[in-house]
Short mmCIF file of C-alpha atoms in Angstrom, two decimals:
data_model
loop_
_atom_site.label_atom_id
_atom_site.label_comp_id
_atom_site.label_asym_id
_atom_site.label_seq_id
_atom_site.Cartn_x
_atom_site.Cartn_y
_atom_site.Cartn_z
CA MET A 406 0.00 0.00 0.00
CA LYS A 407 1.01 3.57 -0.68
CA TYR A 408 -0.07 6.80 0.96
CA ALA A 409 -1.63 9.67 -0.94
CA TRP A 410 -2.37 13.33 -0.49
CA ILE A 411 -6.06 13.65 -1.35
CA GLU A 412 -7.54 17.03 -2.25
CA ASN A 413 -11.08 17.59 -3.55
CA ASP A 414 -11.65 13.87 -4.24
CA LYS A 415 -8.52 13.71 -6.36
CA ILE A 416 -5.13 12.21 -5.65
CA ARG A 417 -2.79 15.17 -5.65
CA ASP A 418 0.36 13.10 -4.98
CA VAL A 419 1.36 9.55 -4.08
CA ALA A 420 4.20 8.68 -1.74
CA HIS A 421 5.79 5.42 -2.85
CA SER A 422 7.14 4.74 0.65
CA ASN A 423 6.44 5.96 4.18
CA PRO A 424 5.78 9.73 3.87
CA ALA A 425 7.32 10.39 7.29
CA GLU A 426 10.62 9.02 6.02
CA ILE A 427 10.80 11.04 2.80
CA TYR A 428 9.05 14.35 3.53
CA HIS A 429 9.29 17.09 6.12
CA PRO A 430 6.75 16.39 8.90
CA ASP A 431 4.63 19.39 7.86
CA VAL A 432 4.32 17.93 4.35
CA ALA A 433 4.06 14.29 5.42
CA ALA A 434 0.97 15.23 7.44
CA PHE A 435 -0.99 15.58 4.16
CA TYR A 436 -0.33 11.95 3.15
CA THR A 437 -3.04 10.43 5.37
CA THR A 438 -4.83 8.04 3.04
CA GLN A 439 -3.73 4.53 2.14
CA VAL A 440 -4.33 3.84 -1.55
CA PRO A 441 -3.83 0.77 -3.76
CA ASP A 442 -0.51 0.23 -5.51
CA ASP A 443 -1.99 1.21 -8.89
CA ALA A 444 -3.07 4.65 -7.63
CA ALA A 445 -1.45 7.54 -9.49
CA ASN A 446 -1.42 11.32 -9.39
CA GLY A 447 -4.62 12.68 -10.91
CA ASP A 448 -6.75 9.61 -10.14
CA GLY A 449 -10.02 10.15 -8.34
CA TRP A 450 -10.64 9.11 -4.75
CA VAL A 451 -14.36 9.02 -4.01
CA ASN A 452 -15.86 7.57 -0.81
CA GLY A 453 -12.66 5.65 -0.12
CA ALA A 454 -12.47 4.08 -3.57
CA LEU A 455 -9.97 4.61 -6.35
CA VAL A 456 -11.51 6.01 -9.54
CA LYS A 457 -9.31 5.86 -12.63
CA PRO A 458 -9.96 8.65 -15.14
CA VAL A 459 -11.74 7.62 -18.31
CA VAL A 460 -9.47 8.04 -21.30
CA VAL A 461 -11.39 9.49 -24.20
CA GLU A 462 -9.76 9.05 -27.56
CA PRO A 463 -10.21 12.21 -29.61
CA THR A 464 -12.25 11.80 -32.74
CA PRO A 465 -10.17 12.84 -35.72
CA ALA A 466 -11.58 15.77 -37.61
CA ALA A 467 -13.41 14.84 -40.76
CA ARG A 468 -11.41 15.33 -43.92
CA GLN A 469 -12.07 18.61 -45.64
CA TRP A 470 -12.10 18.40 -49.43
CA THR A 471 -10.56 21.46 -51.07
CA ALA A 472 -10.24 22.78 -54.59
CA ASP A 473 -6.73 21.31 -54.75
CA ASN A 474 -8.10 17.86 -53.83
CA PHE A 475 -10.60 18.14 -56.66
CA ARG A 476 -8.04 19.37 -59.20
CA THR A 477 -5.52 16.62 -58.41
CA GLY A 478 -7.77 13.88 -59.77
CA MET A 479 -8.73 15.65 -62.99
CA THR A 480 -7.54 15.00 -66.52
CA LEU A 481 -5.53 17.70 -68.27
CA VAL A 482 -8.61 18.91 -70.18
CA GLU A 483 -10.65 19.05 -66.96
CA LYS A 484 -7.83 20.89 -65.15
CA THR A 485 -7.76 23.47 -67.92
CA LYS A 486 -11.53 24.04 -67.57
CA TRP A 487 -11.14 24.17 -63.78
CA ASP A 488 -8.23 26.63 -63.83
CA ASN A 489 -9.95 28.93 -66.31
CA ASN A 490 -13.37 28.83 -64.64
CA SER A 491 -14.75 27.97 -68.06
CA ALA A 492 -18.17 26.92 -66.74
CA PRO A 493 -20.44 28.58 -64.17
CA GLU A 494 -20.67 25.22 -62.36
CA ILE A 495 -16.94 25.38 -61.63
CA ILE A 496 -17.29 28.82 -60.06
CA THR A 497 -20.19 27.56 -57.92
CA VAL A 498 -18.28 24.48 -56.76
CA LYS A 499 -15.14 26.47 -55.90
CA ALA A 500 -17.26 28.87 -53.83
CA GLU A 501 -18.73 25.94 -51.87
CA LEU A 502 -15.40 24.33 -50.91
CA PRO A 503 -14.06 23.11 -48.52
CA LYS A 504 -16.55 20.36 -47.69
CA GLU A 505 -16.63 17.06 -45.82
CA LEU A 506 -17.15 13.85 -47.80
CA ALA A 507 -20.94 14.07 -48.19
CA GLY A 508 -20.77 17.66 -49.41
CA ALA A 509 -17.80 16.92 -51.66
CA THR A 510 -19.65 13.98 -53.22
CA GLU A 511 -22.65 16.19 -53.90
CA LEU A 512 -20.45 18.80 -55.60
CA LEU A 513 -18.71 16.14 -57.69
CA ASP A 514 -22.10 14.72 -58.73
CA PHE A 515 -23.05 18.24 -59.80
CA LEU A 516 -19.88 18.54 -61.91
CA VAL A 517 -20.50 15.12 -63.50
CA SER A 518 -24.15 15.91 -64.29
CA SER A 519 -23.02 19.23 -65.81
CA SER A 520 -20.46 17.37 -67.98
CA VAL A 521 -17.59 19.35 -66.46
CA ILE A 522 -15.83 16.17 -65.28
CA SER A 523 -16.34 12.47 -66.02
CA ALA A 524 -17.66 9.85 -63.61
CA ALA A 525 -14.19 8.24 -63.73
CA THR A 526 -12.65 11.52 -62.54
CA LYS A 527 -15.15 11.69 -59.68
CA THR A 528 -14.14 8.17 -58.61
CA LYS A 529 -10.44 9.09 -58.83
CA ILE A 530 -10.94 12.23 -56.74
CA LEU A 531 -12.80 10.33 -54.03
CA ALA A 532 -10.24 7.50 -53.90
#
């Protein structure tokens, strides 16, 4: 067993041996609670029980599709149209970017239905 300094239901510090032997008596006086060997700084201590914090894995941000992502998958002819804004659909799509996958797919469908890019290009862009 180890001793811990508990403050506001949280383990502030754990002494890995007898606190009276390693700390000044004024400091050792705070280490009044016996805790299990797996207790660590930052763990909870509620009603005499160790509470390990829940580790929440961050959700990665959804990919944002940009004009560069779109252009990369295009053929040379399609890139030329894209770069020169040769169709009003291109101007509309560029104004709508960046988008997540669902929005990007909708914009690519719009470009395919407007014959600005081919279905094969759409597939290549989304790959």
